[in-house]
Amino acid sequence: DRSAAMILIERAAPTVRKWAHGKLPPSVRNDADTEDIVQDAVLRTLKGIDNFKHRTVGGMQAYLRTSVINRIRDLIRASARRGIAEELTEDASDSAPSALEAAIMREKLDNFLGALQRLRPADRQLIVWRVELGYSVEEIAERLSKSKAAAGMSVTRAMARLGKELKLDAGV
């Protein structure tokens, strides 16, 4: 009977509201709140009330809780697809370089690679080991079969030659 089902819903809804409180993750609270979700579950239940077979308030509560859980899952999936909304501040900036910054970085990289190519192969190898690969002076000394002091001096001299090629000592 339709009126009996309505009475079951009226009795079950307040308990389901209390149960649902706090179940909604913060990431989806912009899309809906607890009351919206419970109301949606009740409305969906009303639409299919003719096919509904529960005869107790407890059965109706269980049905509504399941509906609420499914709605929360739907909201979480939707949030995952489109991402979480964030509020923009006045000082928000894009972390990606601008077109001008990208062009300047490319030019600097080209200058660096050109200067590196003009060095002797031994100096080039030392700079690659130290700067690009991050080897310590001890590791370079071991690779060159030199003392730590001699390897350090070789790296320092190679870096100085690179600086000259880049014209860093000219104040440019």
PDB file of C-alpha atoms in Angstrom, residues 47-103:
ATOM      1  CA  LYS A  47       9.727   6.897  -7.567  1.00  0.00           C
ATOM      2  CA  GLY A  48      10.065   3.134  -7.217  1.00  0.00           C
ATOM      3  CA  ILE A  49       7.647   2.742  -4.310  1.00  0.00           C
ATOM      4  CA  ASP A  50       5.355   0.415  -6.266  1.00  0.00           C
ATOM      5  CA  ASN A  51       8.158  -2.168  -6.527  1.00  0.00           C
ATOM      6  CA  PHE A  52       9.176  -1.783  -2.886  1.00  0.00           C
ATOM      7  CA  LYS A  53       8.710  -4.881  -0.685  1.00  0.00           C
ATOM      8  CA  HIS A  54       9.932  -3.856   2.815  1.00  0.00           C
ATOM      9  CA  ARG A  55       7.316  -3.873   5.553  1.00  0.00           C
ATOM     10  CA  THR A  56       9.289  -2.523   8.533  1.00  0.00           C
ATOM     11  CA  VAL A  57      10.913   0.760   9.475  1.00  0.00           C
ATOM     12  CA  GLY A  58      14.233  -1.089   9.893  1.00  0.00           C
ATOM     13  CA  GLY A  59      14.005  -2.461   6.370  1.00  0.00           C
ATOM     14  CA  MET A  60      13.283   1.006   5.000  1.00  0.00           C
ATOM     15  CA  GLN A  61      16.220   2.446   6.958  1.00  0.00           C
ATOM     16  CA  ALA A  62      18.542  -0.216   5.538  1.00  0.00           C
ATOM     17  CA  TYR A  63      17.301   0.494   2.028  1.00  0.00           C
ATOM     18  CA  LEU A  64      17.773   4.264   2.435  1.00  0.00           C
ATOM     19  CA  ARG A  65      21.257   3.818   3.973  1.00  0.00           C
ATOM     20  CA  THR A  66      22.281   1.708   0.975  1.00  0.00           C
ATOM     21  CA  SER A  67      20.911   4.368  -1.354  1.00  0.00           C
ATOM     22  CA  VAL A  68      22.833   7.090   0.519  1.00  0.00           C
ATOM     23  CA  ILE A  69      26.071   5.088   0.346  1.00  0.00           C
ATOM     24  CA  ASN A  70      25.617   4.560  -3.390  1.00  0.00           C
ATOM     25  CA  ARG A  71      24.979   8.278  -3.930  1.00  0.00           C
ATOM     26  CA  ILE A  72      28.147   9.163  -1.983  1.00  0.00           C
ATOM     27  CA  ARG A  73      30.107   6.713  -4.138  1.00  0.00           C
ATOM     28  CA  ASP A  74      28.689   8.354  -7.268  1.00  0.00           C
ATOM     29  CA  LEU A  75      29.783  11.784  -6.015  1.00  0.00           C
ATOM     30  CA  ILE A  76      33.279  10.523  -5.209  1.00  0.00           C
ATOM     31  CA  ARG A  77      33.612   8.992  -8.700  1.00  0.00           C
ATOM     32  CA  ALA A  78      32.422  12.217 -10.320  1.00  0.00           C
ATOM     33  CA  SER A  79      34.861  14.235  -8.218  1.00  0.00           C
ATOM     34  CA  ALA A  80      37.723  11.928  -9.206  1.00  0.00           C
ATOM     35  CA  ARG A  81      36.888  12.389 -12.899  1.00  0.00           C
ATOM     36  CA  ARG A  82      36.822  16.167 -12.849  1.00  0.00           C
ATOM     37  CA  GLY A  83      39.168  16.845  -9.917  1.00  0.00           C
ATOM     38  CA  ILE A  84      38.709  18.761  -6.712  1.00  0.00           C
ATOM     39  CA  ALA A  85      37.799  22.422  -6.962  1.00  0.00           C
ATOM     40  CA  GLU A  86      40.246  24.817  -5.365  1.00  0.00           C
ATOM     41  CA  GLU A  87      39.716  28.459  -4.611  1.00  0.00           C
ATOM     42  CA  LEU A  88      42.044  30.758  -6.509  1.00  0.00           C
ATOM     43  CA  THR A  89      43.795  33.512  -4.623  1.00  0.00           C
ATOM     44  CA  GLU A  90      44.912  36.873  -5.935  1.00  0.00           C
ATOM     45  CA  ASP A  91      48.569  35.838  -5.895  1.00  0.00           C
ATOM     46  CA  ALA A  92      47.987  32.497  -7.674  1.00  0.00           C
ATOM     47  CA  SER A  93      50.367  31.952 -10.545  1.00  0.00           C
ATOM     48  CA  ASP A  94      51.030  29.274 -13.105  1.00  0.00           C
ATOM     49  CA  SER A  95      54.064  27.181 -12.207  1.00  0.00           C
ATOM     50  CA  ALA A  96      54.777  26.460 -15.876  1.00  0.00           C
ATOM     51  CA  PRO A  97      57.197  28.850 -17.526  1.00  0.00           C
ATOM     52  CA  SER A  98      55.792  31.475 -19.859  1.00  0.00           C
ATOM     53  CA  ALA A  99      56.667  31.406 -23.545  1.00  0.00           C
ATOM     54  CA  LEU A 100      59.334  34.066 -22.951  1.00  0.00           C
ATOM     55  CA  GLU A 101      60.828  32.167 -20.009  1.00  0.00           C
ATOM     56  CA  ALA A 102      60.858  28.948 -22.070  1.00  0.00           C
ATOM     57  CA  ALA A 103      62.650  30.737 -24.933  1.00  0.00           C
TER      58      ALA A 103
END
